[in-house]
Tab-separated table of C-alpha atoms in Angstrom:
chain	number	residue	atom	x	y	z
H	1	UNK	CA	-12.118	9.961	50.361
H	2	UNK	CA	-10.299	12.273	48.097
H	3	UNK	CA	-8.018	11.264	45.637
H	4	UNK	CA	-4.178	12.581	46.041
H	5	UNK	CA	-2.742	14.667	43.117
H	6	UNK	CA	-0.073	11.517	43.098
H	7	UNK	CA	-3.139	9.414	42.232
H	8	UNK	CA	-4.519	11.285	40.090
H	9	UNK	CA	-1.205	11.529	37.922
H	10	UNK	CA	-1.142	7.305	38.131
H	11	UNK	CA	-4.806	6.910	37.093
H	12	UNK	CA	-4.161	9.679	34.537
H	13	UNK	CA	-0.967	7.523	33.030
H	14	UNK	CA	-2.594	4.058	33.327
H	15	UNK	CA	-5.859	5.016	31.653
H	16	UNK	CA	-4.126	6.753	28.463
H	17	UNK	CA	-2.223	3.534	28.600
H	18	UNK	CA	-5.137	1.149	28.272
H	19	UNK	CA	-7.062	3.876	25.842
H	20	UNK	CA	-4.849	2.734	23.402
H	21	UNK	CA	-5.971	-1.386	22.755
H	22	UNK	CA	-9.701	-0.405	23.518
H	23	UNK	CA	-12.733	-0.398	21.080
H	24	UNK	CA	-14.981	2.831	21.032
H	25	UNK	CA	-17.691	0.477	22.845
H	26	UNK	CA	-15.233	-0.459	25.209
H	27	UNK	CA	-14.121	3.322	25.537
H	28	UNK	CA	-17.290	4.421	26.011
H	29	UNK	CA	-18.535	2.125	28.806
H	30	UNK	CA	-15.243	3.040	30.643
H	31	UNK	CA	-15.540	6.870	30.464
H	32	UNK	CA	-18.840	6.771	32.534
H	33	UNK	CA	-17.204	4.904	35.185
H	34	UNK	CA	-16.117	8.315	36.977
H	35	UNK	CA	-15.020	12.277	36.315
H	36	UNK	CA	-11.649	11.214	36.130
H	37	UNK	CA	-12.118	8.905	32.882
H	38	UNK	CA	-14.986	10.764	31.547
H	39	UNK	CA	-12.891	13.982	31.263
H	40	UNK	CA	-9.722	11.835	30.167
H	41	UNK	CA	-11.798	9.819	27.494
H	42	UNK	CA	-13.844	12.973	26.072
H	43	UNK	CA	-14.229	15.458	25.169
H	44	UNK	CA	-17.079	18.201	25.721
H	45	UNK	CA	-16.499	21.273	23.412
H	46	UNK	CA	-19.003	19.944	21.183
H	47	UNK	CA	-21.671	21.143	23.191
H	48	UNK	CA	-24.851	18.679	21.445
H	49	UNK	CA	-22.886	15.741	22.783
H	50	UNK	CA	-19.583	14.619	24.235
H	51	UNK	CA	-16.810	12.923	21.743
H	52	UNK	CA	-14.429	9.808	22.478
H	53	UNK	CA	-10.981	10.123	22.619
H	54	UNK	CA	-9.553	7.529	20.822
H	55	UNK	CA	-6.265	6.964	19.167
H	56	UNK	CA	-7.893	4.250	16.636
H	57	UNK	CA	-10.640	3.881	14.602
H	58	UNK	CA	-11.705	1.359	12.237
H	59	UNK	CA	-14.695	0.239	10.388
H	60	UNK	CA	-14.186	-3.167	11.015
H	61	UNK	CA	-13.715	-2.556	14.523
H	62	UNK	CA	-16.160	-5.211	15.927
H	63	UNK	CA	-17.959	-3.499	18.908
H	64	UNK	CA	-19.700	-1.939	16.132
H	65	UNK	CA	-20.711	-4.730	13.897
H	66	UNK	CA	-24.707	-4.522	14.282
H	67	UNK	CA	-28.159	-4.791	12.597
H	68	UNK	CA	-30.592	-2.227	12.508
H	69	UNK	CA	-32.127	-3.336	15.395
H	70	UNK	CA	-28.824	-2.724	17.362
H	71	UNK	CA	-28.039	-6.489	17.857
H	72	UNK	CA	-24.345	-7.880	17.341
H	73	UNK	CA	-24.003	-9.360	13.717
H	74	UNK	CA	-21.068	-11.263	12.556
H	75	UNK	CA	-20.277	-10.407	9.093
H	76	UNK	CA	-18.811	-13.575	7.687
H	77	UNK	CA	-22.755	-14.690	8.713
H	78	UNK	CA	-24.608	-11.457	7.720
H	79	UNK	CA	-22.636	-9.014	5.744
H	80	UNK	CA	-24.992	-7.114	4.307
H	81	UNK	CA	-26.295	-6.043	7.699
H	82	UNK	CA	-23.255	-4.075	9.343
H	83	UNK	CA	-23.753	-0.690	7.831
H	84	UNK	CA	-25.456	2.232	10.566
H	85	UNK	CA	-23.933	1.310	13.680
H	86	UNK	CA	-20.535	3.511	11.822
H	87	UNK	CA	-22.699	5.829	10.293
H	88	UNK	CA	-23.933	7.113	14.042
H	89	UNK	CA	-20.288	6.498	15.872
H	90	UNK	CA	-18.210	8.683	13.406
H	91	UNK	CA	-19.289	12.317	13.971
H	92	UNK	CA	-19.035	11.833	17.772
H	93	UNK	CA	-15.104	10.429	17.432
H	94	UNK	CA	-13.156	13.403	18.778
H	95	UNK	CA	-10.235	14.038	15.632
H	96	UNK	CA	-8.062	15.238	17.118
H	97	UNK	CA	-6.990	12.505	19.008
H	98	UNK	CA	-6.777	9.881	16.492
H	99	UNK	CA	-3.473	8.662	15.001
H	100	UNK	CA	-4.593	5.903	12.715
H	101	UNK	CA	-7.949	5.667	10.767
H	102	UNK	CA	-9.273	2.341	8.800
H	103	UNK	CA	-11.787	2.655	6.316
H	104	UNK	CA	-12.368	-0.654	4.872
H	105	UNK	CA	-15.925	-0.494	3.787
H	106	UNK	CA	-17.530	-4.055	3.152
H	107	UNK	CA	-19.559	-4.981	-0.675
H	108	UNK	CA	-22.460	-3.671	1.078
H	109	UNK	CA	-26.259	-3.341	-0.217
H	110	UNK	CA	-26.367	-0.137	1.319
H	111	UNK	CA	-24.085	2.193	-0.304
H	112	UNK	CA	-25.486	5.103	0.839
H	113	UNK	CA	-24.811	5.430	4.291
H	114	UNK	CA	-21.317	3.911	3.806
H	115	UNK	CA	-20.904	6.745	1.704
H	116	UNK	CA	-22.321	8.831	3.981
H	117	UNK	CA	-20.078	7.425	6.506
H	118	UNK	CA	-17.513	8.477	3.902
H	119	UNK	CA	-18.468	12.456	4.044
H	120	UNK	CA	-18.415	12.027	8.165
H	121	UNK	CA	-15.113	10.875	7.863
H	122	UNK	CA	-14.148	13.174	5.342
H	123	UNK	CA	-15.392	16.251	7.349
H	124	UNK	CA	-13.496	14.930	10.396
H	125	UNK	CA	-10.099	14.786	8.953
H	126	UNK	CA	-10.176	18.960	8.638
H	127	UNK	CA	-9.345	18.277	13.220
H	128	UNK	CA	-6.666	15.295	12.374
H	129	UNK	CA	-4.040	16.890	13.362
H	130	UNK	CA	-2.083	14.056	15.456
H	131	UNK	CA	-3.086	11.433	12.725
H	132	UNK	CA	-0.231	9.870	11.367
H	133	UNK	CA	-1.633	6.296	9.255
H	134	UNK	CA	-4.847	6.467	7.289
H	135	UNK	CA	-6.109	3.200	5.560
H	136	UNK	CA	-9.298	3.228	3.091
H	137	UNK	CA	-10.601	0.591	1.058
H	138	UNK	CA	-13.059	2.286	-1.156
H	139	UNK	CA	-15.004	-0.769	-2.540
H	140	UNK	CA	-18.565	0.427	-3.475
H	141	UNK	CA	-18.734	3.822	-1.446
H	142	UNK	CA	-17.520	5.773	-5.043
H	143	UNK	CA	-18.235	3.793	-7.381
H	144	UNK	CA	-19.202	6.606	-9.896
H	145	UNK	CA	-17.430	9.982	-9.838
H	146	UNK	CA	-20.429	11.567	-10.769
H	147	UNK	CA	-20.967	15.276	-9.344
H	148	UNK	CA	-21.541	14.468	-5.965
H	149	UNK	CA	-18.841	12.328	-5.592
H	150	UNK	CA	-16.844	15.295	-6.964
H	151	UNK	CA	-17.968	17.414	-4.217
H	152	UNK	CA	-17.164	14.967	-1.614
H	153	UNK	CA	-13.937	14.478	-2.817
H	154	UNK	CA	-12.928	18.212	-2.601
H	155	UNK	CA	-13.675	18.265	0.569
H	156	UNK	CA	-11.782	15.018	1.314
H	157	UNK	CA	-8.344	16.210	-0.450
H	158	UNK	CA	-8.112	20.051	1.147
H	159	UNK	CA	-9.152	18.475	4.721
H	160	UNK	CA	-6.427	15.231	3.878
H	161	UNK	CA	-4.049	18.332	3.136
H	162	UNK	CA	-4.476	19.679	6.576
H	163	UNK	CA	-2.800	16.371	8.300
H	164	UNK	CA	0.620	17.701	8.906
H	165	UNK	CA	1.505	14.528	11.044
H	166	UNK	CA	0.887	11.933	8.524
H	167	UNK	CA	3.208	9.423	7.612
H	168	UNK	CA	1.692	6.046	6.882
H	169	UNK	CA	-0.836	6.132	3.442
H	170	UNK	CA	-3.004	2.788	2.389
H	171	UNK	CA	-5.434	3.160	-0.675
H	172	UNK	CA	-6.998	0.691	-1.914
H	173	UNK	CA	-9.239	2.072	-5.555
H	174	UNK	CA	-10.618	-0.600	-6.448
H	175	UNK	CA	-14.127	-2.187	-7.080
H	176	UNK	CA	-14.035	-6.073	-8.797
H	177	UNK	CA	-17.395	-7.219	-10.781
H	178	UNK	CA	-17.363	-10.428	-11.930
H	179	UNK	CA	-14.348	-11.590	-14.247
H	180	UNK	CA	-11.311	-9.720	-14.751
H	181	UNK	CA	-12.919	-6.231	-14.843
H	182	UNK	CA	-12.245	-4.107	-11.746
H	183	UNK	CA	-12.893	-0.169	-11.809
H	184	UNK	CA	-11.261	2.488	-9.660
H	185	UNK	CA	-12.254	6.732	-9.069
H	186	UNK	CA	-9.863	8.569	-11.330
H	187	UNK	CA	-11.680	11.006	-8.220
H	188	UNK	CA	-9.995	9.974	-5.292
H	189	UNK	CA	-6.729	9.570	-7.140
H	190	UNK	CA	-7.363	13.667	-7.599
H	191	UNK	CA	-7.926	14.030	-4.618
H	192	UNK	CA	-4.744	12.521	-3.217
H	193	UNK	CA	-2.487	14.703	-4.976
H	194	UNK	CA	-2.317	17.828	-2.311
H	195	UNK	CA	-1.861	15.518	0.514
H	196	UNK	CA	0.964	13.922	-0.985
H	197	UNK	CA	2.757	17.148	-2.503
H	198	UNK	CA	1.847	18.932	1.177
H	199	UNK	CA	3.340	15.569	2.904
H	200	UNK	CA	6.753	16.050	0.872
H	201	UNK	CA	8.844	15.805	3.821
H	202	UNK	CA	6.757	13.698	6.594
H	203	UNK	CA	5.044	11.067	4.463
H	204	UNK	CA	7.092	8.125	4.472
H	205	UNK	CA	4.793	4.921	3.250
H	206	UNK	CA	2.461	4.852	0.836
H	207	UNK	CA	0.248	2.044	-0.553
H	208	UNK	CA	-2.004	2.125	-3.847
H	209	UNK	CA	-3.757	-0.865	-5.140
H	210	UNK	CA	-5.584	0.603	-8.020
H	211	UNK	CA	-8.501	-1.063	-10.405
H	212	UNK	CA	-8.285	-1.859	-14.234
H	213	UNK	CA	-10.595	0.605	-15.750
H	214	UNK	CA	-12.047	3.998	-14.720
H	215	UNK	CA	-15.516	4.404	-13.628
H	216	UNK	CA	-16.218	7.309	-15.671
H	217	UNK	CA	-14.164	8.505	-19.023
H	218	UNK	CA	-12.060	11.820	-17.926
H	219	UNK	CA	-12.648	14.815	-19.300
H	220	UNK	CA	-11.273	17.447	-17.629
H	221	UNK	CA	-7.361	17.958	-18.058
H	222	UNK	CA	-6.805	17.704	-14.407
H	223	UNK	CA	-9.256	13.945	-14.151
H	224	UNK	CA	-6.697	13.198	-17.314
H	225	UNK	CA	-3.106	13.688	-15.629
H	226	UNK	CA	-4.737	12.652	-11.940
H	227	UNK	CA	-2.716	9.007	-12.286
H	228	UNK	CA	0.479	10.753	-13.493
H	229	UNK	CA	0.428	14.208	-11.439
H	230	UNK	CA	0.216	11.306	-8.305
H	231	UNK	CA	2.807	9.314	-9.043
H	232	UNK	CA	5.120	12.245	-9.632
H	233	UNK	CA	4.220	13.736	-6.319
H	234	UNK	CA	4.900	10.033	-4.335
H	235	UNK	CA	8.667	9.382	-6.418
H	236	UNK	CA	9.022	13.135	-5.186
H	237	UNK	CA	8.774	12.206	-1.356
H	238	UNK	CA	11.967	13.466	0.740
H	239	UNK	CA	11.378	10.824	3.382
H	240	UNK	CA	9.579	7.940	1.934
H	241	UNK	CA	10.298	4.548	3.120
H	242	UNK	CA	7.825	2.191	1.388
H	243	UNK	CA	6.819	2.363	-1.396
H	244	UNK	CA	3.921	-0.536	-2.775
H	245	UNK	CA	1.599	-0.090	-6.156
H	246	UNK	CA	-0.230	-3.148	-7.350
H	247	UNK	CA	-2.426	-2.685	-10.537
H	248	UNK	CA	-4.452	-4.754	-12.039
H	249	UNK	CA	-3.635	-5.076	-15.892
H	250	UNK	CA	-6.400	-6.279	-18.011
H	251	UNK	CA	-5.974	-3.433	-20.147
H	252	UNK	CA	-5.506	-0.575	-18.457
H	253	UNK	CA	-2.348	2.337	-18.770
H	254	UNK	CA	-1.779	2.924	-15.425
H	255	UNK	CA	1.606	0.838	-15.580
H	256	UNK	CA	3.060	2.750	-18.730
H	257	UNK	CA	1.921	5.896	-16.817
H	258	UNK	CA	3.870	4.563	-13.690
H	259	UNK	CA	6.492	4.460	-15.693
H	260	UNK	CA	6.782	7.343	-17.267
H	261	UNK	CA	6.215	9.496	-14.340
H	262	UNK	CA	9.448	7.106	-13.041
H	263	UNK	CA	11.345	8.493	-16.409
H	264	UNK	CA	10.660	11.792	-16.138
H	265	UNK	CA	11.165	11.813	-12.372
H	266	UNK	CA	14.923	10.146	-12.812
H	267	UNK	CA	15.033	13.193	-16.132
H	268	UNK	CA	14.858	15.619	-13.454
H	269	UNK	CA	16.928	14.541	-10.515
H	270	UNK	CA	18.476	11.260	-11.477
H	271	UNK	CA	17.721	9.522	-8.324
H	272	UNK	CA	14.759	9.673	-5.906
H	273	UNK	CA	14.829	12.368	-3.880
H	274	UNK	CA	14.445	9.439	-0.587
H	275	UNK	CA	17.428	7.499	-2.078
H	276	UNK	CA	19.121	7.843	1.500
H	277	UNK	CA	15.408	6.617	3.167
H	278	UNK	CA	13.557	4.223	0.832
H	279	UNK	CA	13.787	0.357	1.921
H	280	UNK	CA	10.938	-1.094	0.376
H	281	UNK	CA	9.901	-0.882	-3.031
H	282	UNK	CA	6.984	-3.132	-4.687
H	283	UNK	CA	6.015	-2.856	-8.483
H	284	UNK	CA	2.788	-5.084	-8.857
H	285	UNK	CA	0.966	-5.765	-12.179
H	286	UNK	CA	-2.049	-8.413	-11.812
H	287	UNK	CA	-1.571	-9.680	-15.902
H	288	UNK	CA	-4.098	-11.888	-17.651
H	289	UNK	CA	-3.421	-14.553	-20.196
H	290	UNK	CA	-5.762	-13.625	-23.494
H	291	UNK	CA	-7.449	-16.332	-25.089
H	292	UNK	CA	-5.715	-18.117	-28.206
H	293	UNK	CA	-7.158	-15.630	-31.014
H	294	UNK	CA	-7.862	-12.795	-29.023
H	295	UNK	CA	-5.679	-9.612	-29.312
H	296	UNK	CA	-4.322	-8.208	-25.960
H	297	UNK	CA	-6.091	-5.209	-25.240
H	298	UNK	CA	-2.680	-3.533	-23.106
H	299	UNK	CA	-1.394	-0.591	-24.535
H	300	UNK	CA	2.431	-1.329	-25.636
H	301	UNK	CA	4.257	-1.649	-22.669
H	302	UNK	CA	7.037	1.164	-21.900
H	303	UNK	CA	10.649	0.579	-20.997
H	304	UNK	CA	11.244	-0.407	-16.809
H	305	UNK	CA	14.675	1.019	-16.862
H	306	UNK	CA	14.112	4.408	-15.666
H	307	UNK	CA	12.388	2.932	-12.771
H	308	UNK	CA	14.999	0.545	-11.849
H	309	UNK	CA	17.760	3.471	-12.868
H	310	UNK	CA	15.908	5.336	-9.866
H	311	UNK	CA	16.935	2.634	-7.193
H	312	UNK	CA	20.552	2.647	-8.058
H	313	UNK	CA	21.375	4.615	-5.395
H	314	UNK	CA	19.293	3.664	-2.569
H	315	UNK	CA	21.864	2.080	-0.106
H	316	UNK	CA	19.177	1.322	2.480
H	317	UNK	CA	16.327	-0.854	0.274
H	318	UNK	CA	15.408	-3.968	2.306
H	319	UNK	CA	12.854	-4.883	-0.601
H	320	UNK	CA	12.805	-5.036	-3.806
H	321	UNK	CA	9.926	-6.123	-5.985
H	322	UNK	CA	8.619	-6.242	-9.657
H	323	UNK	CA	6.355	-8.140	-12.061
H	324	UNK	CA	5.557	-6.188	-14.534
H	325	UNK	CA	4.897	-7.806	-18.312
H	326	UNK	CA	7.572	-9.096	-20.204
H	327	UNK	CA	7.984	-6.414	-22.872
H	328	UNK	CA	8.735	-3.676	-20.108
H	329	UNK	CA	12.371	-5.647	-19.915
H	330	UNK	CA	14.882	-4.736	-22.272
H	331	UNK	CA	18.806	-4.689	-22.930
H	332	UNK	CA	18.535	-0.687	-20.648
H	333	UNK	CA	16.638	-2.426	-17.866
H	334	UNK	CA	19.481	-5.125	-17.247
H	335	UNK	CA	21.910	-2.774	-17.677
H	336	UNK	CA	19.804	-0.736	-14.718
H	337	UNK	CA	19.128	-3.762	-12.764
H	338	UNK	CA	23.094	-4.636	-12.450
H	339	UNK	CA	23.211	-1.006	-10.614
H	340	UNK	CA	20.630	-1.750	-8.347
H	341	UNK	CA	21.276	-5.150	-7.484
H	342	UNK	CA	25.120	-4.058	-6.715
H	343	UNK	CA	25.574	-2.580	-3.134
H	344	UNK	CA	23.236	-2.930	-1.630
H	345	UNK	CA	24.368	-4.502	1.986
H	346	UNK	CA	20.692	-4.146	3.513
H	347	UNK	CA	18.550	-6.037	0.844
H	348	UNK	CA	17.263	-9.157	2.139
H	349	UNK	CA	13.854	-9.740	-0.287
H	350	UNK	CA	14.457	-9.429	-3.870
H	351	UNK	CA	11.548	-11.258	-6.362
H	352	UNK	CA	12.088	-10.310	-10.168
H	353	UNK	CA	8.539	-11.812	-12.132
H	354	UNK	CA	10.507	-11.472	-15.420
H	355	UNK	CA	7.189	-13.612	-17.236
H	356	UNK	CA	8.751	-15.204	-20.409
H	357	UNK	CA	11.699	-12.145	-21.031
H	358	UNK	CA	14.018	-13.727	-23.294
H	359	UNK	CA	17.586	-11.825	-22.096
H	360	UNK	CA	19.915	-12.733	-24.986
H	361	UNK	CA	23.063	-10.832	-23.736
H	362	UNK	CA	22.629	-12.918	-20.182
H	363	UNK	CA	22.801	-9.634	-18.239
H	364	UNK	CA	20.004	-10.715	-16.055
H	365	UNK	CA	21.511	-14.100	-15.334
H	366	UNK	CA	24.897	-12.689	-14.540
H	367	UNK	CA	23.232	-10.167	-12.287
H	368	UNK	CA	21.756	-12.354	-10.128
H	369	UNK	CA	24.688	-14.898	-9.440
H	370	UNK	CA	26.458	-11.270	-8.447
H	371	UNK	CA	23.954	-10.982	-6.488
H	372	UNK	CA	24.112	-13.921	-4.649
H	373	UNK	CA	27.931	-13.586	-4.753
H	374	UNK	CA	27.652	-10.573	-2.583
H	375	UNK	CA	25.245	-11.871	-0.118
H	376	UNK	CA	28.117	-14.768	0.502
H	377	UNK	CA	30.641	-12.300	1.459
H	378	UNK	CA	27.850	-10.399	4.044
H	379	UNK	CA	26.601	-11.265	7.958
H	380	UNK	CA	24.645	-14.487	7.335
H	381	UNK	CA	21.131	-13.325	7.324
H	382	UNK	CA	17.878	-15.244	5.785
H	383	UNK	CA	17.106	-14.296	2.410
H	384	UNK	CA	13.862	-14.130	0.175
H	385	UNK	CA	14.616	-14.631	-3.346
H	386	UNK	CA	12.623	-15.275	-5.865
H	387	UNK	CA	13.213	-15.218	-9.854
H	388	UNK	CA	11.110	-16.279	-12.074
H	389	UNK	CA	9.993	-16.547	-15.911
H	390	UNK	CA	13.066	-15.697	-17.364
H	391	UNK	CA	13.933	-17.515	-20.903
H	392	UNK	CA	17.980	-17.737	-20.890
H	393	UNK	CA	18.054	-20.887	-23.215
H	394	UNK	CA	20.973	-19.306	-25.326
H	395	UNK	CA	22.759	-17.763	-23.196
H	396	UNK	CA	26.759	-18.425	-21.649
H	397	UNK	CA	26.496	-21.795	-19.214
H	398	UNK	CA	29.104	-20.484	-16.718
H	399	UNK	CA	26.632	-18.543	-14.449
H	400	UNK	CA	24.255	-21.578	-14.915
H	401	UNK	CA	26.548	-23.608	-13.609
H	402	UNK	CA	27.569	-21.247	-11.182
H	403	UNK	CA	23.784	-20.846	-9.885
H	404	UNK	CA	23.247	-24.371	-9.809
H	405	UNK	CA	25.586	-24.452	-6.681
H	406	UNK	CA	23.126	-23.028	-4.777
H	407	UNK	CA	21.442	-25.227	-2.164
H	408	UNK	CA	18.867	-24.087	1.183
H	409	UNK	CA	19.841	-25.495	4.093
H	410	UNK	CA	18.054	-28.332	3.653
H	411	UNK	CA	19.666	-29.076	0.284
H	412	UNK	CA	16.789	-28.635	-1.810
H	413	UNK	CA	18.573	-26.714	-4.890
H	414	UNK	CA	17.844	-23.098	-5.520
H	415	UNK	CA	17.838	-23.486	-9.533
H	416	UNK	CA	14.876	-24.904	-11.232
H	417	UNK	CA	13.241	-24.530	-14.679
H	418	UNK	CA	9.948	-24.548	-15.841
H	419	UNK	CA	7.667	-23.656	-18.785
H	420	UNK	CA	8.200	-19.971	-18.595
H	421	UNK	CA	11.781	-20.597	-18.322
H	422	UNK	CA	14.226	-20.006	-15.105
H	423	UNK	CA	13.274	-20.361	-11.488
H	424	UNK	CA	15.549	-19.605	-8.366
H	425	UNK	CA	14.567	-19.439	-5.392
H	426	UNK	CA	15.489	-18.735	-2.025
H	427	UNK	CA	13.818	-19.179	1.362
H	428	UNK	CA	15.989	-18.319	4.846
H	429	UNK	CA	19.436	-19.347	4.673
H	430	UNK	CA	21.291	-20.779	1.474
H	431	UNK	CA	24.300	-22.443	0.746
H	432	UNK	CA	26.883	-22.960	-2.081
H	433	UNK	CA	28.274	-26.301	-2.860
């Protein structure tokens, strides 16, 4: 019996329903069930083999995790066994139908076809033209930027450019060895840079966890200014929403370069260019305690206040979050954090890692009891709060007093002290006494 038109349309609607929580395996074994879903599901202009249509695609998807004899593996059992199963999968994903990619590659002992896997994906992206979120976690695949990874990487970036819809960014450029040492591709932070500056007004997350040291020494002007040409283009966004760098500082620059991009971003405009969009911003530093004796090998930190000056006018932040080492704090940066802190109806997660800042003037302390004032006289709404390390030993006892008042709802109070100096925090909904 034929099917109707009307039937058609219905199986047509329901299928590119379900294609959207399936699994290429599970894709795959549905598209040879008829015409109907094989034509739906792929797509034949390749003409060596048909490609799957699928919205998703992730290296840790699990219908793929298998050994080289093609049996299922579960990595938490064998890890360094998942690695071809990808390798053969990715060229036959049809790319223009995906809207998110993962690339998480696992510490595998096979490098080479992950990073093979790598230039498939990279190739691909030139058809992305519906993809909108793109998540890599580098871990061994570049390890070294040596020539070929150079070559790959071009290729990468002007094919990355080509993404028009893309709105959701994830990087993670990192690589730990043993101890504190992690490295990261000064490479792939190149190669970043034309996506971002093309994605000016359509990017509106973007994610960056970024190593301690650089694989290989830069030489080239443009390897130099790679971390601070990037970070200009992000605080450049129109639209961006989120914005989330962690770093890990056992003695790298990258923070001082953060921030300086931050100065001469606010130099420029004065604000970021999203103030009307952003809602979440995260400032991460991972900081080590040296040894008694040892000299700290961190370059002299720079000011934060440009940074926080940039936030002063973002209405809409949700979020706000920064550790960064102590001597990035100074009397400018309280007088910036008072502006951002101050109307700001929407923020409901504020964490300020001030670790060991001595504020003498008692700026900091007075800006977070007005703070707290203001979220008394808003719509009730649970709160994360956290501050931390701040040394205020000297300072007026009013706003002490004042934050002392603060209970949760389960009158635990707010205000504590410790080693490092002043702790308040706040979990859900809070209460003055």
């Amino acid at each position: 019996m034929k099917s109707s038109g009307l039937d058609i349309v219905f199986t047509t609607s329901v299928l590119m329903d379900i294609g959207k929580f399936l699994d290429v395996e599970s894709t795959i074994h549905l598209s040879r069930t008829c015409r109907t879903t094989h034509g739906l599901l792929t797509d034949e202009s390749d003409r060596r083999y048909p490609k799957i249509k699928v919205p998703y695609f992730s290296m840790e998807d699990s219908s793929m995790w298998r050994d080289r004899n093609g049996n299922r593996v579960h990595p938490s059992l064998s890890p360094t066994h998942i690695t071809s199963m990808s390798l053969h999968v990715l060229p036959k994903i049809h790319f223009p139908s995906l809207k998110r990619l993962e690339f998480r590659f696992p510490s595998s002992n096979f490098p080479n076809e992950l990073r093979d896997s790598f230039v498939n994906m990279a190739i691909g992206l030139e058809s992305a033209s519906n993809l909108e979120e793109l998540h890599i976690d580098m871990s061994l695949v570049m390890k070294f930027d040596n020539f070929y990874s150079q070559m790959i990487f071009e290729v990468f970036s002007k094919n990355l450019a080509k993404c028009k819809k893309l709105k959701r960014i994830k990087i993670l450029n990192q690589f730990k060895g043993q101890g504190v040492k992690s490295d990261y591709s000064i490479g792939l932070l190149l190669a970043l840079i034309p996506a971002i500056e093309k994605g000016v007004s359509t990017l509106e997350e973007v994610t960056l966890l970024i190593g301690n040291a650089p694989t290989t020494k830069p030489t080239s002007k443009a390897y130099i200014n790679a971390a601070h040409d990037l970070f200009v283009a992000i605080l450049s966004l129109q639209r961006l929403k989120e914005f989330n760098l962690q770093l890990n500082l056992a003695s790298s620059p990258l923070l001082n370069i953060f921030l300086q991009a931050a100065n001469q971003v606010y130099q420029i405009s004065g604000t970021l260019p999203s103030s009307d969009s952003i809602e979440k911003f995260t400032l991460a530093s991972k900081l080590y305690t040296m040894p008694e004796g040892v000299v700290n090998p961190l370059p002299t930190p720079v000011s934060l206040a440009p940074c926080l000056a940039l936030l002063g006018e973002s209405s809409s932040l949700h979020k706000f979050v920064v550790r960064v080492p102590s001597a990035c704090w100074d009397s400018n940066s309280a007088s910036a954090l008072k502006n951002l802190l101050s109307h700001k109806p929407k923020m409901r997660h504020l964490g300020l890692y001030f670790n060991g800042y001595e504020c003498t003037s008692g700026r900091c302390l007075s800006c977070i009891l007005d703070y707290m004032q203001e979220r008394e006289n808003m719509e009730n709404f649970p709160n994360l709060i956290h501050v931390s390390g701040l040394e205020c030993y000297n300072t007026r006892h009013g706003e002490e007093e004042a934050l002392e008042r603060y209970y949760s709802r389960e009158g635990e109070k707010c205000l504590s002290w410790d080693e490092n100096g002043l702790v308040f925090t706040v979990r859900g909904y809070f209460k003055r006494w």
